[in-house]
Amino acid sequence: MDEVRMVRDAYPEPAPPTAREIARARALLDDPPRRSLPRLRWRLACGVLATGTAAAVAVTFAGGNAPAPTGPITLDDRAAVLAAAEKAERQPVGSYWHSDVVSGQSYVVRSGTGTYAVIGAHNESFSWHGARRGMGERYYGRDLPVRPWTARDEAVWRGSGAPSGIRVWSGDKYLTLTAKTTKWSSSGPERGTNPGGGGDFLGKSAEELRNLPTDPAKLTELFLKGGGGGLNPDGTSPRDPSGRKPPGKDPSGEKRAGGDQINRVSSLLLNSPMPPKVRAGLMRALAAQPGIHAIGRTADPLGRRGIALADDERATTVTGEWGGPKADRGTYRSREVVVFDERTGALLSRQNVLTRPGGPYAQMKPGFIIEFQAVRSEGWSDTKPTPRPELPYK
């Protein structure tokens, strides 16, 4: 769509990493820091996730491996993630933490004029928390309109009469997706204002978060190893923190440690104000895990480009045991992807991406985003934040 191109124009490719950033990334790989830190006895109720050991990461310089290159510097994909982590260390802190997140699920619609894809189950959440107890906290939410993914999808949708209600199969029933947008609301069971709140993040205080280790190996032990229950810190499914998941099931019944690790790190960065050096350490720890691959630069659902990590692809088979259209049955392959902003090291999105078409996505191309959480904005400020009135999509 035109708006996607507009957003991409607003987020140009970042400047190449500096020699200092390259040297720092290399030093962390060759000689990881061994700080003496207080032992943290934090174990999330759901347990930590499965398996992972440190893996070597290479930094490639154009023209050789000279320690002080004089020509252009080129980073390989994994080293580019580490350079982004270096920038994450330098992000400011403040008095109020906020997080603005857009979530969505893709649906494939088969009409008389062709097949098109839309973003449905579409919502935006906004919350802020004071750094200390008693500073307050507030939660907002709103529903976003169903919309075609691409210009081609929009053309087919218009060709089918541009329906304002789109009927799709979701899980075990049909839903009608609409173009209705609701206003920001701060009422309801999961929203509202707590004047006495603040200072509590995932059940831990800001001080406890500040005392987390920054060493990637120690963070790996805390969050990326063990036999956890496969849940995020908020108790939702690791496949989709919004509570939804793509159709079908893994025919092998196997769990992917890499996918769980991506979801765990994404959830920690999304739902808590991890200190900058801890955020950077989590990025480094994730990049070093077996089964986690640096895949270069890719676009997130809001059209922003960033540097990405992904896990091994997995096959999912839609059998029709819960009903649904016969056309949806079959096997597709996908992988979990996490995208970081190269300029700041900020989390941009976590997304499930199609790698091999089949089943409900037989007519989609590899790279199609099946479901996602995109961070519209996140960070610290010295004043109470408020949600933006404009939609994330123009």
Tab-separated table of N, CA and C in Angstrom, residues 1 9 36-37 40 46 51 53 80 102 146 218 230 234 236 262 285 306 325 344 366 374 376:
chain	number	residue	atom	x	y	z
A	1	MET	N	0.831	-1.193	0.000
A	1	MET	CA	0.000	0.000	0.000
A	1	MET	C	0.870	1.250	0.000
A	9	ASP	N	9.647	5.084	3.945
A	9	ASP	CA	10.425	6.289	3.632
A	9	ASP	C	10.794	7.048	4.894
A	36	SER	N	31.045	-9.373	38.913
A	36	SER	CA	30.609	-9.938	40.182
A	36	SER	C	29.313	-9.264	40.575
A	37	LEU	N	28.218	-9.997	40.477
A	37	LEU	CA	26.902	-9.416	40.718
A	37	LEU	C	26.173	-10.215	41.780
A	40	LEU	N	20.655	-13.432	41.847
A	40	LEU	CA	19.234	-13.127	41.830
A	40	LEU	C	18.436	-14.413	41.966
A	46	CYS	N	5.950	-19.459	35.898
A	46	CYS	CA	5.790	-20.410	34.802
A	46	CYS	C	7.078	-21.140	34.474
A	51	THR	N	16.461	-25.181	27.112
A	51	THR	CA	17.750	-25.420	26.502
A	51	THR	C	18.378	-24.266	25.759
A	53	THR	N	22.859	-23.112	24.770
A	53	THR	CA	24.200	-22.825	25.230
A	53	THR	C	24.791	-21.772	24.341
A	80	ALA	N	25.503	-7.553	13.295
A	80	ALA	CA	24.653	-6.372	13.224
A	80	ALA	C	23.665	-6.343	14.387
A	102	VAL	N	0.698	-2.941	18.978
A	102	VAL	CA	-0.325	-3.287	18.000
A	102	VAL	C	-0.248	-4.795	17.756
A	146	VAL	N	-10.326	-4.005	10.500
A	146	VAL	CA	-9.765	-5.001	9.591
A	146	VAL	C	-9.302	-4.257	8.339
A	218	LYS	N	24.716	-15.393	32.197
A	218	LYS	CA	23.861	-15.449	33.383
A	218	LYS	C	22.397	-15.247	33.016
A	230	GLY	N	6.466	-23.368	29.248
A	230	GLY	CA	6.184	-22.874	27.915
A	230	GLY	C	5.259	-21.680	27.881
A	234	ASP	N	3.267	-13.385	31.595
A	234	ASP	CA	1.891	-13.003	31.899
A	234	ASP	C	0.927	-14.170	31.790
A	236	THR	N	0.309	-16.149	29.127
A	236	THR	CA	-0.268	-16.415	27.822
A	236	THR	C	0.620	-17.343	27.020
A	262	ILE	N	12.609	-16.908	21.656
A	262	ILE	CA	12.266	-15.640	21.018
A	262	ILE	C	11.053	-15.016	21.702
A	285	ALA	N	22.288	-12.652	24.540
A	285	ALA	CA	22.035	-14.031	24.948
A	285	ALA	C	21.191	-14.757	23.903
A	306	GLY	N	14.233	-3.453	10.157
A	306	GLY	CA	15.140	-3.669	11.264
A	306	GLY	C	15.974	-4.908	11.032
A	325	PRO	N	-13.225	-24.526	6.425
A	325	PRO	CA	-13.234	-24.804	4.988
A	325	PRO	C	-12.229	-25.899	4.604
A	344	THR	N	18.626	2.113	17.421
A	344	THR	CA	18.464	2.285	18.863
A	344	THR	C	18.550	0.987	19.648
A	366	PRO	N	6.247	-16.883	0.686
A	366	PRO	CA	7.133	-16.879	1.857
A	366	PRO	C	7.412	-15.444	2.305
A	374	ALA	N	3.525	-5.734	17.263
A	374	ALA	CA	4.454	-4.691	16.841
A	374	ALA	C	4.470	-3.585	17.887
A	376	ARG	N	4.675	-0.092	18.758
A	376	ARG	CA	4.571	1.225	18.132
A	376	ARG	C	5.496	2.217	18.818
